Amino acid sequence: MNIYNALLEGNKKWVAEKTKADPEFFERLSKGQSPQVLWIGCSDSRVPANEITGTNPGEVFVHRNIANMVVHSDMNMLSVLDYAVNILKVRHVIVCGHYGCGGVKAAMENAQNGLVDNWLRHIKDVYRIYSDELNAIEDPTDRVDRFTELNVIEQVFDLSKTSIIQNAWKDRNSPVIHGWVYSLKTGLIKDLGVSFDSQDSLPPIYRFDSLMPKVTTV
Ligand code: CO
């Protein structure tokens, strides 16, 4: 069977299995979603958010792009973030990178790859910030692995810099933002231990004041 037909057959099989285990599954999900987690991950086909976390449809709101980036002029990411935080009111936002990420590796090199180089530029900026630490790592695999971790941490900072996240923190002390890295070799996730839930984690220049109500004087 070719891959195209296999997708449709796979879907039928999946529906049959889900319905057998839980006859109300699709009926229930069709009524709405209330995921508690926003996942920002890499587009890599080997890192599917639900499968690697053992979660079902309805549990994780997902945004994926090359190298799990939080680019603050990206309308797609901002729209997903605003909807997840302000409408769905998720309790956790997770940036999940992965070792062996082609985007991160390409950003460390100098070859041209076409349009994507403009996207990877944001990752090169991360290298520049941490170049002393990274250049001191001799083993090339260790260096790209550490760069992958630092890139995730930097995206956690970039999320924290948005007014969307800062206003939510002030309004309801939520969501908590986390940085994870997934291993393609073991299937295991490493929690990088960066969990932010307030402006205290940000350098002062990035901290927004609360929006003040406008006062009209006559
Ligand atoms: Co990747």
PDB file of C-alpha atoms and ligand atoms in Angstrom:
ATOM      1  CA  MET A   1       0.000   0.000   0.000  1.00  0.00           C
ATOM      2  CA  ASN A   2       1.359   3.421  -0.850  1.00  0.00           C
ATOM      3  CA  ILE A   3       1.783   6.033   1.856  1.00  0.00           C
ATOM      4  CA  TYR A   4      -1.190   8.090   0.656  1.00  0.00           C
ATOM      5  CA  ASN A   5      -3.678   5.234   0.983  1.00  0.00           C
ATOM      6  CA  ALA A   6      -1.988   4.066   4.158  1.00  0.00           C
ATOM      7  CA  LEU A   7      -2.871   7.395   5.813  1.00  0.00           C
ATOM      8  CA  LEU A   8      -6.580   6.950   5.136  1.00  0.00           C
ATOM      9  CA  GLU A   9      -6.541   3.302   6.158  1.00  0.00           C
ATOM     10  CA  GLY A  10      -4.573   4.210   9.274  1.00  0.00           C
ATOM     11  CA  ASN A  11      -7.233   6.756  10.164  1.00  0.00           C
ATOM     12  CA  LYS A  12     -10.041   4.192   9.907  1.00  0.00           C
ATOM     13  CA  LYS A  13      -8.106   1.753  12.075  1.00  0.00           C
ATOM     14  CA  TRP A  14      -7.394   4.456  14.657  1.00  0.00           C
ATOM     15  CA  VAL A  15     -11.070   5.463  14.835  1.00  0.00           C
ATOM     16  CA  ALA A  16     -12.076   1.836  15.328  1.00  0.00           C
ATOM     17  CA  GLU A  17      -9.545   1.375  18.148  1.00  0.00           C
ATOM     18  CA  LYS A  18     -10.458   4.615  19.906  1.00  0.00           C
ATOM     19  CA  THR A  19     -14.179   3.919  19.678  1.00  0.00           C
ATOM     20  CA  LYS A  20     -13.732   0.383  20.965  1.00  0.00           C
ATOM     21  CA  ALA A  21     -11.823   1.627  24.028  1.00  0.00           C
ATOM     22  CA  ASP A  22     -14.105   4.614  24.624  1.00  0.00           C
ATOM     23  CA  PRO A  23     -17.389   4.716  22.674  1.00  0.00           C
ATOM     24  CA  GLU A  24     -18.027   8.369  23.637  1.00  0.00           C
ATOM     25  CA  PHE A  25     -14.514   9.593  22.701  1.00  0.00           C
ATOM     26  CA  PHE A  26     -15.332  11.477  19.499  1.00  0.00           C
ATOM     27  CA  GLU A  27     -18.752  12.638  20.640  1.00  0.00           C
ATOM     28  CA  ARG A  28     -17.189  14.145  23.773  1.00  0.00           C
ATOM     29  CA  LEU A  29     -14.320  15.852  21.923  1.00  0.00           C
ATOM     30  CA  SER A  30     -16.672  17.294  19.326  1.00  0.00           C
ATOM     31  CA  LYS A  31     -18.258  19.428  22.068  1.00  0.00           C
ATOM     32  CA  GLY A  32     -15.114  21.487  22.744  1.00  0.00           C
ATOM     33  CA  GLN A  33     -11.571  21.532  24.006  1.00  0.00           C
ATOM     34  CA  SER A  34     -10.022  22.582  27.292  1.00  0.00           C
ATOM     35  CA  PRO A  35      -6.329  21.651  27.075  1.00  0.00           C
ATOM     36  CA  GLN A  36      -4.163  22.692  30.019  1.00  0.00           C
ATOM     37  CA  VAL A  37      -0.947  22.757  28.021  1.00  0.00           C
ATOM     38  CA  LEU A  38       0.431  24.719  25.076  1.00  0.00           C
ATOM     39  CA  TRP A  39       3.256  22.895  23.322  1.00  0.00           C
ATOM     40  CA  ILE A  40       5.747  24.776  21.152  1.00  0.00           C
ATOM     41  CA  GLY A  41       7.890  22.182  19.415  1.00  0.00           C
ATOM     42  CA  CYS A  42       9.919  21.422  16.322  1.00  0.00           C
ATOM     43  CA  SER A  43       8.241  20.413  13.049  1.00  0.00           C
ATOM     44  CA  ASP A  44      10.537  17.369  12.914  1.00  0.00           C
ATOM     45  CA  SER A  45       8.432  14.291  12.067  1.00  0.00           C
ATOM     46  CA  ARG A  46      10.070  12.351  14.899  1.00  0.00           C
ATOM     47  CA  VAL A  47       8.810  14.605  17.691  1.00  0.00           C
ATOM     48  CA  PRO A  48       4.987  14.358  17.774  1.00  0.00           C
ATOM     49  CA  ALA A  49       3.719  16.182  20.886  1.00  0.00           C
ATOM     50  CA  ASN A  50       0.868  13.851  21.854  1.00  0.00           C
ATOM     51  CA  GLU A  51       2.619  10.587  21.151  1.00  0.00           C
ATOM     52  CA  ILE A  52       5.807  11.275  23.126  1.00  0.00           C
ATOM     53  CA  THR A  53       3.865  12.555  26.132  1.00  0.00           C
ATOM     54  CA  GLY A  54       1.275   9.786  26.099  1.00  0.00           C
ATOM     55  CA  THR A  55      -1.562  12.281  25.758  1.00  0.00           C
ATOM     56  CA  ASN A  56      -4.795  12.124  23.819  1.00  0.00           C
ATOM     57  CA  PRO A  57      -6.414  14.543  21.392  1.00  0.00           C
ATOM     58  CA  GLY A  58      -7.883  17.388  23.434  1.00  0.00           C
ATOM     59  CA  GLU A  59      -5.092  17.515  26.015  1.00  0.00           C
ATOM     60  CA  VAL A  60      -2.362  19.566  24.322  1.00  0.00           C
ATOM     61  CA  PHE A  61      -2.692  22.706  22.174  1.00  0.00           C
ATOM     62  CA  VAL A  62       0.164  22.507  19.671  1.00  0.00           C
ATOM     63  CA  HIS A  63       2.319  24.925  17.695  1.00  0.00           C
ATOM     64  CA  ARG A  64       5.281  23.586  15.740  1.00  0.00           C
ATOM     65  CA  ASN A  65       7.867  25.208  13.518  1.00  0.00           C
ATOM     66  CA  ILE A  66      11.456  24.595  12.472  1.00  0.00           C
ATOM     67  CA  ALA A  67      13.604  24.409  15.621  1.00  0.00           C
ATOM     68  CA  ASN A  68      10.761  25.335  18.054  1.00  0.00           C
ATOM     69  CA  MET A  69      11.263  29.066  17.809  1.00  0.00           C
ATOM     70  CA  VAL A  70       9.435  31.905  19.561  1.00  0.00           C
ATOM     71  CA  VAL A  71       9.874  34.811  17.169  1.00  0.00           C
ATOM     72  CA  HIS A  72       7.999  37.796  18.525  1.00  0.00           C
ATOM     73  CA  SER A  73       7.048  39.140  15.077  1.00  0.00           C
ATOM     74  CA  ASP A  74       5.603  35.759  14.029  1.00  0.00           C
ATOM     75  CA  MET A  75       1.815  36.305  13.761  1.00  0.00           C
ATOM     76  CA  ASN A  76       1.204  32.575  13.673  1.00  0.00           C
ATOM     77  CA  MET A  77       2.998  31.955  16.975  1.00  0.00           C
ATOM     78  CA  LEU A  78       1.496  35.089  18.596  1.00  0.00           C
ATOM     79  CA  SER A  79      -2.035  34.105  17.570  1.00  0.00           C
ATOM     80  CA  VAL A  80      -1.596  30.588  18.951  1.00  0.00           C
ATOM     81  CA  LEU A  81      -0.083  31.970  22.156  1.00  0.00           C
ATOM     82  CA  ASP A  82      -2.792  34.592  22.679  1.00  0.00           C
ATOM     83  CA  TYR A  83      -5.596  32.108  22.053  1.00  0.00           C
ATOM     84  CA  ALA A  84      -4.026  29.471  24.307  1.00  0.00           C
ATOM     85  CA  VAL A  85      -3.305  31.898  27.149  1.00  0.00           C
ATOM     86  CA  ASN A  86      -6.305  34.238  27.033  1.00  0.00           C
ATOM     87  CA  ILE A  87      -9.127  32.035  25.717  1.00  0.00           C
ATOM     88  CA  LEU A  88      -8.145  28.478  26.634  1.00  0.00           C
ATOM     89  CA  LYS A  89      -6.284  29.701  29.740  1.00  0.00           C
ATOM     90  CA  VAL A  90      -3.645  26.973  29.638  1.00  0.00           C
ATOM     91  CA  ARG A  91      -1.712  26.393  32.863  1.00  0.00           C
ATOM     92  CA  HIS A  92       1.587  25.410  31.257  1.00  0.00           C
ATOM     93  CA  VAL A  93       3.485  26.471  28.142  1.00  0.00           C
ATOM     94  CA  ILE A  94       6.242  24.073  27.144  1.00  0.00           C
ATOM     95  CA  VAL A  95       8.984  24.809  24.639  1.00  0.00           C
ATOM     96  CA  CYS A  96      10.314  21.408  23.609  1.00  0.00           C
ATOM     97  CA  GLY A  97      13.448  21.152  21.499  1.00  0.00           C
ATOM     98  CA  HIS A  98      15.192  17.933  20.543  1.00  0.00           C
ATOM     99  CA  TYR A  99      18.751  16.704  20.268  1.00  0.00           C
ATOM    100  CA  GLY A 100      19.742  16.051  16.661  1.00  0.00           C
ATOM    101  CA  CYS A 101      17.692  19.034  15.437  1.00  0.00           C
ATOM    102  CA  GLY A 102      18.600  19.795  11.814  1.00  0.00           C
ATOM    103  CA  GLY A 103      17.626  23.450  12.217  1.00  0.00           C
ATOM    104  CA  VAL A 104      19.901  23.977  15.194  1.00  0.00           C
ATOM    105  CA  LYS A 105      22.768  22.152  13.481  1.00  0.00           C
ATOM    106  CA  ALA A 106      22.346  24.197  10.289  1.00  0.00           C
ATOM    107  CA  ALA A 107      22.384  27.404  12.347  1.00  0.00           C
ATOM    108  CA  MET A 108      25.845  26.447  13.653  1.00  0.00           C
ATOM    109  CA  GLU A 109      27.190  26.064  10.150  1.00  0.00           C
ATOM    110  CA  ASN A 110      27.824  28.431   7.263  1.00  0.00           C
ATOM    111  CA  ALA A 111      26.235  26.641   4.309  1.00  0.00           C
ATOM    112  CA  GLN A 112      23.289  28.256   2.514  1.00  0.00           C
ATOM    113  CA  ASN A 113      19.999  26.377   2.701  1.00  0.00           C
ATOM    114  CA  GLY A 114      17.674  28.816   0.962  1.00  0.00           C
ATOM    115  CA  LEU A 115      14.770  30.726   2.485  1.00  0.00           C
ATOM    116  CA  VAL A 116      15.051  28.860   5.780  1.00  0.00           C
ATOM    117  CA  ASP A 117      18.327  30.703   6.457  1.00  0.00           C
ATOM    118  CA  ASN A 118      16.238  33.738   7.402  1.00  0.00           C
ATOM    119  CA  TRP A 119      14.463  31.667  10.042  1.00  0.00           C
ATOM    120  CA  LEU A 120      17.698  30.109  11.260  1.00  0.00           C
ATOM    121  CA  ARG A 121      19.166  33.593  11.698  1.00  0.00           C
ATOM    122  CA  HIS A 122      17.254  33.820  14.975  1.00  0.00           C
ATOM    123  CA  ILE A 123      19.130  30.740  16.199  1.00  0.00           C
ATOM    124  CA  LYS A 124      22.468  32.174  15.107  1.00  0.00           C
ATOM    125  CA  ASP A 125      21.668  35.140  17.362  1.00  0.00           C
ATOM    126  CA  VAL A 126      21.383  32.683  20.258  1.00  0.00           C
ATOM    127  CA  TYR A 127      24.819  31.286  19.397  1.00  0.00           C
ATOM    128  CA  ARG A 128      26.262  34.793  19.497  1.00  0.00           C
ATOM    129  CA  ILE A 129      24.894  35.355  23.026  1.00  0.00           C
ATOM    130  CA  TYR A 130      26.422  32.097  24.314  1.00  0.00           C
ATOM    131  CA  SER A 131      29.468  31.911  22.003  1.00  0.00           C
ATOM    132  CA  ASP A 132      32.041  31.861  24.833  1.00  0.00           C
ATOM    133  CA  GLU A 133      30.421  28.844  26.491  1.00  0.00           C
ATOM    134  CA  LEU A 134      29.770  27.037  23.195  1.00  0.00           C
ATOM    135  CA  ASN A 135      33.184  27.629  21.635  1.00  0.00           C
ATOM    136  CA  ALA A 136      34.796  26.149  24.743  1.00  0.00           C
ATOM    137  CA  ILE A 137      33.074  22.782  24.130  1.00  0.00           C
ATOM    138  CA  GLU A 138      35.443  20.687  21.990  1.00  0.00           C
ATOM    139  CA  ASP A 139      33.283  17.697  21.127  1.00  0.00           C
ATOM    140  CA  PRO A 140      31.039  18.696  18.178  1.00  0.00           C
ATOM    141  CA  THR A 141      28.077  16.587  19.365  1.00  0.00           C
ATOM    142  CA  ASP A 142      28.317  17.962  22.907  1.00  0.00           C
ATOM    143  CA  ARG A 143      28.468  21.470  21.468  1.00  0.00           C
ATOM    144  CA  VAL A 144      25.361  21.099  19.291  1.00  0.00           C
ATOM    145  CA  ASP A 145      23.531  19.385  22.166  1.00  0.00           C
ATOM    146  CA  ARG A 146      24.305  22.287  24.502  1.00  0.00           C
ATOM    147  CA  PHE A 147      23.344  24.764  21.778  1.00  0.00           C
ATOM    148  CA  THR A 148      20.002  22.940  21.469  1.00  0.00           C
ATOM    149  CA  GLU A 149      19.422  23.370  25.217  1.00  0.00           C
ATOM    150  CA  LEU A 150      20.438  27.038  25.202  1.00  0.00           C
ATOM    151  CA  ASN A 151      18.171  27.686  22.237  1.00  0.00           C
ATOM    152  CA  VAL A 152      15.208  26.262  24.183  1.00  0.00           C
ATOM    153  CA  ILE A 153      16.083  28.365  27.232  1.00  0.00           C
ATOM    154  CA  GLU A 154      16.277  31.467  25.045  1.00  0.00           C
ATOM    155  CA  GLN A 155      12.819  30.715  23.605  1.00  0.00           C
ATOM    156  CA  VAL A 156      11.480  30.446  27.168  1.00  0.00           C
ATOM    157  CA  PHE A 157      12.895  33.933  27.751  1.00  0.00           C
ATOM    158  CA  ASP A 158      11.346  35.144  24.478  1.00  0.00           C
ATOM    159  CA  LEU A 159       7.924  33.892  25.588  1.00  0.00           C
ATOM    160  CA  SER A 160       8.361  35.687  28.918  1.00  0.00           C
ATOM    161  CA  LYS A 161       9.131  38.928  27.105  1.00  0.00           C
ATOM    162  CA  THR A 162       5.706  39.001  25.399  1.00  0.00           C
ATOM    163  CA  SER A 163       2.951  41.202  26.820  1.00  0.00           C
ATOM    164  CA  ILE A 164       0.624  38.190  26.420  1.00  0.00           C
ATOM    165  CA  ILE A 165       2.524  36.179  29.020  1.00  0.00           C
ATOM    166  CA  GLN A 166       3.320  39.099  31.324  1.00  0.00           C
ATOM    167  CA  ASN A 167      -0.321  40.236  31.475  1.00  0.00           C
ATOM    168  CA  ALA A 168      -1.446  36.674  32.251  1.00  0.00           C
ATOM    169  CA  TRP A 169       1.102  36.429  35.049  1.00  0.00           C
ATOM    170  CA  LYS A 170      -0.238  39.641  36.570  1.00  0.00           C
ATOM    171  CA  ASP A 171      -3.891  38.658  36.141  1.00  0.00           C
ATOM    172  CA  ARG A 172      -3.796  35.051  37.327  1.00  0.00           C
ATOM    173  CA  ASN A 173      -0.215  33.955  38.141  1.00  0.00           C
ATOM    174  CA  SER A 174      -0.335  31.557  35.230  1.00  0.00           C
ATOM    175  CA  PRO A 175       0.852  29.920  32.950  1.00  0.00           C
ATOM    176  CA  VAL A 176       4.182  28.472  34.001  1.00  0.00           C
ATOM    177  CA  ILE A 177       6.654  28.353  31.126  1.00  0.00           C
ATOM    178  CA  HIS A 178       8.999  25.394  30.834  1.00  0.00           C
ATOM    179  CA  GLY A 179      11.947  24.318  28.662  1.00  0.00           C
ATOM    180  CA  TRP A 180      12.360  20.673  27.635  1.00  0.00           C
ATOM    181  CA  VAL A 181      14.613  18.732  25.269  1.00  0.00           C
ATOM    182  CA  TYR A 182      13.617  15.395  23.749  1.00  0.00           C
ATOM    183  CA  SER A 183      16.131  12.689  22.890  1.00  0.00           C
ATOM    184  CA  LEU A 184      15.598  10.964  19.554  1.00  0.00           C
ATOM    185  CA  LYS A 185      17.903   8.159  20.713  1.00  0.00           C
ATOM    186  CA  THR A 186      16.090   7.249  23.947  1.00  0.00           C
ATOM    187  CA  GLY A 187      12.649   8.782  23.521  1.00  0.00           C
ATOM    188  CA  LEU A 188      13.067  10.473  26.894  1.00  0.00           C
ATOM    189  CA  ILE A 189      12.420  14.132  27.705  1.00  0.00           C
ATOM    190  CA  LYS A 190      14.871  16.182  29.775  1.00  0.00           C
ATOM    191  CA  ASP A 191      13.375  19.016  31.826  1.00  0.00           C
ATOM    192  CA  LEU A 192      15.927  21.840  31.642  1.00  0.00           C
ATOM    193  CA  GLY A 193      14.712  23.230  34.949  1.00  0.00           C
ATOM    194  CA  VAL A 194      13.803  26.658  33.624  1.00  0.00           C
ATOM    195  CA  SER A 195      10.276  27.227  34.895  1.00  0.00           C
ATOM    196  CA  PHE A 196       9.178  30.842  34.795  1.00  0.00           C
ATOM    197  CA  ASP A 197       5.983  32.201  36.319  1.00  0.00           C
ATOM    198  CA  SER A 198       6.764  35.845  36.981  1.00  0.00           C
ATOM    199  CA  GLN A 199       8.596  38.866  35.641  1.00  0.00           C
ATOM    200  CA  ASP A 200      11.332  38.288  38.239  1.00  0.00           C
ATOM    201  CA  SER A 201      13.042  35.965  35.764  1.00  0.00           C
ATOM    202  CA  LEU A 202      13.404  38.789  33.225  1.00  0.00           C
ATOM    203  CA  PRO A 203      15.999  41.541  32.987  1.00  0.00           C
ATOM    204  CA  PRO A 204      14.232  44.823  33.952  1.00  0.00           C
ATOM    205  CA  ILE A 205      14.347  46.256  30.436  1.00  0.00           C
ATOM    206  CA  TYR A 206      11.855  43.596  29.256  1.00  0.00           C
ATOM    207  CA  ARG A 207       9.335  44.028  32.077  1.00  0.00           C
ATOM    208  CA  PHE A 208       6.091  45.715  31.051  1.00  0.00           C
ATOM    209  CA  ASP A 209       4.109  47.776  33.532  1.00  0.00           C
ATOM    210  CA  SER A 210       0.458  46.902  33.978  1.00  0.00           C
ATOM    211  CA  LEU A 211      -1.899  48.568  31.554  1.00  0.00           C
ATOM    212  CA  MET A 212      -3.326  51.634  33.354  1.00  0.00           C
ATOM    213  CA  PRO A 213      -6.902  52.776  32.711  1.00  0.00           C
ATOM    214  CA  LYS A 214      -6.949  55.960  30.638  1.00  0.00           C
ATOM    215  CA  VAL A 215      -7.800  59.095  32.590  1.00  0.00           C
ATOM    216  CA  THR A 216      -9.510  61.873  30.663  1.00  0.00           C
ATOM    217  CA  THR A 217      -9.138  65.384  31.981  1.00  0.00           C
ATOM    218  CA  VAL A 218     -11.378  68.201  30.865  1.00  0.00           C
TER     219      VAL A 218
HETATM  220 CO    CO B   1      14.223  19.978  14.937  1.00  0.00          CO
END
